[in-house]
Amino acid sequence: MRGSRVLVVVGLVLVAASGFLFHRLERRRWVGDQGGEAAPAVAAARALGFEPGPPASRVYEGPMGILWAWDLATRDSGTPLPPVMVVRFLGGGEVGLRGEVLVRFRRPLPTAPGRTVPATLLPDALVPFLQRAVPDAASFTLEQVASRVEAGVTWHRAILGRGGAPLPEGWRERLEVEVAGSTVISARRTLIPDPDPLGVVLARVAELGQGRWLVLFALGVGVLSLFLAVAESFWFRVRLPWFSALVLASTCALLGWGAGHGTSILLFWSGAALFSVLVVGGLAQAPERGAWLAAPAGVVLAAVSFLVPVIVRALGGWVPFGGPVLTEPWLGVAAEAGFRAVGEEPLLRGGIPWLVRPFLGSTAAYVLAAVAGALLHPVPAVPLPAGVMGEVVAQSGLGWVAARYGWSCAVQTRMVWELVRLGFVAPDFPWGRVWPLALLSGGGILLWRWRRS
Amino acid sequence: MAVAKVLKGFLVFLPLVVASALPERERAVPPEVAVRRAETQAPSLGLLWGKLRAFARERDGWRLFYQPSHGAWVVSVKVRDLHAPELPSLEAASWLAGPRLSAAVVRRFSGNEPLGLIEGWGRRDWWVEGRVMVGALLASTPPERGLSGADFWWALSLVVGFTLAGAAARRMRPQPRVSAPRRLLLGACALLVFAVPGASRLAWAMFAPGVRPFVSLMVFQGLATVVLGALATAAFAVPAFAEKARWWPVALGFSVGWLLGLSSAPPWAAAVAAVPSRWFLLVAGPVALGFLTDLAAAGWRLLASPFGRWSPLVAGLVGVAGLATGQWGLLGGAVMATALCPSAQGFWFAVALAAGFLPGAWWASVGWWGPLRDALGFSAAVWAVLGVWAFREARGHVGATIAG
């Protein structure tokens, strides 16, 4: 009784500390919870003299290499680079906004584009446009002008560039403006990163990608072993939980489809979930049930995964917050969180420990599974092991949850954890509303346990 | 009876007869010669190649892979046996800075019409006829990574399927445990651990631009650990069943392996001959391969059981078809040959077949003394053991066996 009260108190303290960390992280988030609506893009288009049609689509673009390279280059100053929200309109035209800064503009060619601007007068002709579209236009210098005549219309392309502050050292920015007649048809701002941080980021991603393939191969061998165990059990007429396994596998497939994964990925993880549940649910002893732990443990583990970058940066290294930006709508993000929980946890915290435990023992089995889980979703880091070790620590927490309260509790914990973690890097996700909800749920459940004990 | 004995003896030494009757063919020079020629005679790319990381044997020469320790690029150069080294190829990480040349400049510089371009993070690369412009460096087309031949995937899928079926068969129909095959396999796995560092020379596809070579080596060693760990576990989970080894299946298997190696002489066998740890591969590799082949044969027996007494004929036809289709059909042929053996001797036959393959392939394709000496020495030792074994069996003694 006293032990469980101590556990509840510790849990409450951890949940409160997690809430404090999430609150501090709010300012690092790229997009506020009002999210990327299309209205700012429409207003930007009108300000540039283009009346767009209704928005047809709204997507977020990175690219991820640039965002991470910027994060690495500015880790001391801490100004994250937001992804670009691109709104495309029915009838043509698109506007891209990075936060409040216009980075992309394109409109259809009007039937009367206006009188042709001589190439020598182009810089003066662009001044009104630049004053409206590019607030810091004064820092750009004209580098090149190219012209062509197409279907009787004279097109000019002006390329402007800048370097130095406020860009990080070694970075440059290029602005390309295309004019037809006297109408600005398109404008595009492109960041040209310093090769050093970009190279570090992309090289780390490639290296961890190789490690990921190794883990997938090892997990594939594990899944085949589970298949053999199921086949043997079927042959010897051992009762297996077919219904629950099929439900879980179907749920996994559905969530993966909702998250936009391909068929091979769906088949692999659904099969892994199916065989893992059959083996563990039918052949292993179920430990104490602990579904109540899912919310508080998920919140704490999410805080751990955000704390690792803080600690590594304080020690002079670098780990990005979260992972690759998820550009899906918030439902897709939730589906991805559910897919990771329902697809990976039965295998990592159920099937693999069941296979490995007779050879290496329980602790080693869960640590091995934690390493495998960490390498499935690696992020670049300096030094390289920092990104993986932090994740290993957090996934070992899931191993403890599974060992103590069962793999199903680990599935629920992982779902809460991924919702909070993935939501942080998804611009369309209402992260600012989800983490307080998770916090209140976790704290409330712990207090309820306190009363019961 | 005497005729059968003479015939068996002839079949055992048939590989020697065939080897001596084979017409002289071009043999591979050692890769050290190719490396010397590449580093002194190959056209310059204008950048440092780095250290030699891997090599691959192609039909008419060696392809060498160099990568510096920072891993930003991979240089590969083809050195044909009787020709000068070709223009090296260059694969560079996309973030490496370089110029973004226009098509006109590329046309003038390369002398060929540009076929397409790739916009990288830091530069623009162009594809021209038979060449690649990596930024402003003209290099030859890099080799294709990965095994893309259709026959490879067919053979691999079939063999993996049979192996899985064999594992299921052994779990469903447990047989008396025999310790000798398990001990052999565990010993082979332990020996193969020492072969892994040297075998990394064969894993050229692991060395990719943008990935530091020591990371690639770590991943390769991790892969080898997983495979050897799975094999060692399989020794307990799906153990091979074998009675006391008999002379004839072992002798026939070794002879068939020699003949298969002689006739096919695949290029990768010459590459294995160049690996520093080839003795471990020569001695321990066949045990692991033999175990897997026997497992696949057990799977075939399970899946072909509906054929009843026609299953040996079907196995023979499938095996011949596999051998006729191409190099990777050898896998299927070996599995079918093992399936035709009595199941209690299949493990010994498969190990002997795998043991005879490399010496036969080296004898046909390798042109330097080290691997030939090892092949002859290993084969002579096996034949000597077979001779003593046959003599003792003929004298009526209980021969020295390997079975537990």
Short mmCIF file of C-alpha atoms in Angstrom, two decimals, chain B residues 4-160:
data_model
loop_
_atom_site.label_atom_id
_atom_site.label_comp_id
_atom_site.label_asym_id
_atom_site.label_seq_id
_atom_site.Cartn_x
_atom_site.Cartn_y
_atom_site.Cartn_z
CA ALA B 4 29.70 -50.85 -58.22
CA LYS B 5 32.77 -50.16 -56.12
CA VAL B 6 34.84 -49.29 -59.17
CA LEU B 7 32.10 -47.04 -60.46
CA LYS B 8 31.83 -45.28 -57.10
CA GLY B 9 35.58 -44.80 -56.99
CA PHE B 10 35.51 -43.37 -60.50
CA LEU B 11 32.73 -40.95 -59.58
CA VAL B 12 34.68 -39.76 -56.55
CA PHE B 13 37.71 -38.88 -58.69
CA LEU B 14 35.69 -37.73 -61.69
CA PRO B 15 36.27 -34.06 -60.85
CA LEU B 16 40.00 -34.55 -61.32
CA VAL B 17 39.38 -36.18 -64.70
CA VAL B 18 37.05 -33.39 -65.78
CA ALA B 19 39.40 -30.69 -64.48
CA SER B 20 42.29 -32.07 -66.48
CA ALA B 21 40.15 -32.39 -69.59
CA LEU B 22 38.76 -28.88 -69.42
CA PRO B 23 40.07 -26.51 -72.08
CA GLU B 24 42.34 -23.79 -70.82
CA ARG B 25 40.39 -20.69 -69.97
CA GLU B 26 41.23 -17.20 -68.79
CA ARG B 27 41.79 -17.16 -65.06
CA ALA B 28 41.48 -14.26 -62.72
CA VAL B 29 44.59 -12.39 -61.69
CA PRO B 30 44.87 -11.56 -58.01
CA PRO B 31 43.16 -8.31 -57.01
CA GLU B 32 46.50 -6.90 -55.80
CA VAL B 33 47.63 -6.76 -59.42
CA ALA B 34 44.41 -5.00 -60.38
CA VAL B 35 44.87 -2.53 -57.50
CA ARG B 36 48.42 -1.72 -58.61
CA ARG B 37 47.35 -1.17 -62.17
CA ALA B 38 44.35 0.90 -61.16
CA GLU B 39 46.35 3.18 -58.89
CA THR B 40 49.14 3.72 -61.40
CA GLN B 41 47.44 3.57 -64.77
CA ALA B 42 43.81 4.60 -64.34
CA PRO B 43 42.81 8.04 -65.64
CA SER B 44 42.71 10.67 -62.92
CA LEU B 45 39.43 12.01 -61.61
CA GLY B 46 40.97 15.01 -59.96
CA LEU B 47 40.25 13.95 -56.40
CA LEU B 48 41.64 11.55 -53.83
CA TRP B 49 40.20 8.07 -54.10
CA GLY B 50 40.71 7.14 -50.47
CA LYS B 51 41.28 3.62 -49.22
CA LEU B 52 40.36 0.38 -51.00
CA ARG B 53 37.23 -0.87 -49.22
CA ALA B 54 35.89 -3.70 -51.37
CA PHE B 55 36.22 -5.50 -54.65
CA ALA B 56 34.00 -7.54 -56.93
CA ARG B 57 34.92 -9.95 -59.65
CA GLU B 58 33.15 -9.56 -62.97
CA ARG B 59 33.47 -11.92 -65.92
CA ASP B 60 36.44 -10.14 -67.46
CA GLY B 61 38.09 -8.24 -64.64
CA TRP B 62 37.98 -6.78 -61.17
CA ARG B 63 35.95 -3.81 -60.03
CA LEU B 64 37.58 -2.00 -57.13
CA PHE B 65 35.77 0.29 -54.68
CA TYR B 66 37.56 3.13 -52.92
CA GLN B 67 36.13 5.43 -50.29
CA PRO B 68 37.87 8.01 -48.08
CA SER B 69 37.25 7.88 -44.36
CA HIS B 70 34.87 10.88 -44.42
CA GLY B 71 32.67 8.84 -46.76
CA ALA B 72 31.57 11.71 -48.99
CA TRP B 73 32.23 9.84 -52.22
CA VAL B 74 32.85 6.34 -53.60
CA VAL B 75 35.19 5.76 -56.52
CA SER B 76 34.93 2.49 -58.40
CA VAL B 77 37.28 1.47 -61.18
CA LYS B 78 36.99 -1.51 -63.50
CA VAL B 79 40.29 -3.22 -64.29
CA ARG B 80 39.96 -5.77 -67.06
CA ASP B 81 42.48 -8.59 -67.02
CA LEU B 82 44.04 -7.81 -70.39
CA HIS B 83 43.24 -4.14 -70.82
CA ALA B 84 44.11 -0.83 -69.27
CA PRO B 85 41.98 0.33 -66.35
CA GLU B 86 38.84 2.16 -67.41
CA LEU B 87 37.83 5.67 -66.44
CA PRO B 88 36.78 5.44 -62.79
CA SER B 89 33.20 6.10 -61.78
CA LEU B 90 32.30 8.55 -59.04
CA GLU B 91 29.31 8.54 -56.71
CA ALA B 92 29.29 11.63 -54.52
CA ALA B 93 26.95 12.71 -51.76
CA SER B 94 24.36 15.14 -53.07
CA TRP B 95 25.27 17.81 -50.51
CA LEU B 96 28.85 18.19 -51.76
CA ALA B 97 29.16 21.60 -53.33
CA GLY B 98 29.85 21.91 -57.02
CA PRO B 99 28.82 23.91 -60.05
CA ARG B 100 25.43 23.77 -61.70
CA LEU B 101 26.57 23.58 -65.32
CA SER B 102 24.27 24.28 -68.20
CA ALA B 103 23.57 21.74 -70.93
CA ALA B 104 25.70 23.68 -73.39
CA VAL B 105 28.73 23.56 -71.15
CA VAL B 106 28.23 19.86 -70.49
CA ARG B 107 27.93 19.19 -74.21
CA ARG B 108 31.15 21.06 -74.92
CA PHE B 109 33.06 19.55 -72.03
CA SER B 110 32.00 15.93 -72.44
CA GLY B 111 31.66 15.87 -76.19
CA ASN B 112 28.35 14.05 -75.88
CA GLU B 113 24.72 15.02 -75.79
CA PRO B 114 23.34 15.40 -72.25
CA LEU B 115 20.68 12.81 -71.49
CA GLY B 116 19.38 14.17 -68.21
CA LEU B 117 20.26 15.95 -65.03
CA ILE B 118 19.91 15.47 -61.29
CA GLU B 119 19.60 18.57 -59.09
CA GLY B 120 21.37 17.78 -55.86
CA TRP B 121 21.54 19.79 -52.69
CA GLY B 122 24.87 21.32 -53.56
CA ARG B 123 25.37 20.84 -57.31
CA ARG B 124 23.93 19.59 -60.56
CA ASP B 125 24.94 16.23 -62.03
CA TRP B 126 24.45 15.34 -65.69
CA TRP B 127 24.07 12.00 -67.43
CA VAL B 128 25.70 11.82 -70.84
CA GLU B 129 26.28 8.89 -73.16
CA GLY B 130 28.20 6.33 -71.10
CA ARG B 131 29.43 8.98 -68.68
CA VAL B 132 28.33 11.06 -65.71
CA MET B 133 29.28 14.68 -64.98
CA VAL B 134 29.44 14.95 -61.22
CA GLY B 135 29.51 18.70 -60.88
CA ALA B 136 32.41 19.47 -63.18
CA LEU B 137 34.09 16.05 -62.94
CA LEU B 138 33.62 13.66 -65.83
CA ALA B 139 33.43 10.05 -64.65
CA SER B 140 32.10 6.79 -65.97
CA THR B 141 28.68 5.42 -65.07
CA PRO B 142 28.67 3.89 -61.59
CA PRO B 143 27.77 0.19 -61.20
CA GLU B 144 24.22 -0.71 -60.33
CA ARG B 145 23.77 -1.37 -56.65
CA GLY B 146 21.83 -4.38 -55.50
CA LEU B 147 21.06 -7.70 -57.11
CA SER B 148 18.46 -6.93 -59.70
CA GLY B 149 18.44 -10.10 -61.79
CA ALA B 150 15.07 -11.81 -61.98
CA ASP B 151 16.62 -15.26 -61.68
CA PHE B 152 18.22 -14.26 -58.38
CA TRP B 153 14.89 -13.25 -56.82
CA TRP B 154 13.16 -16.37 -58.15
CA ALA B 155 15.82 -18.68 -56.75
CA LEU B 156 16.01 -16.82 -53.44
CA SER B 157 12.22 -16.82 -53.01
CA LEU B 158 11.99 -20.53 -53.69
CA VAL B 159 14.86 -21.45 -51.41
CA VAL B 160 13.58 -19.21 -48.59
#
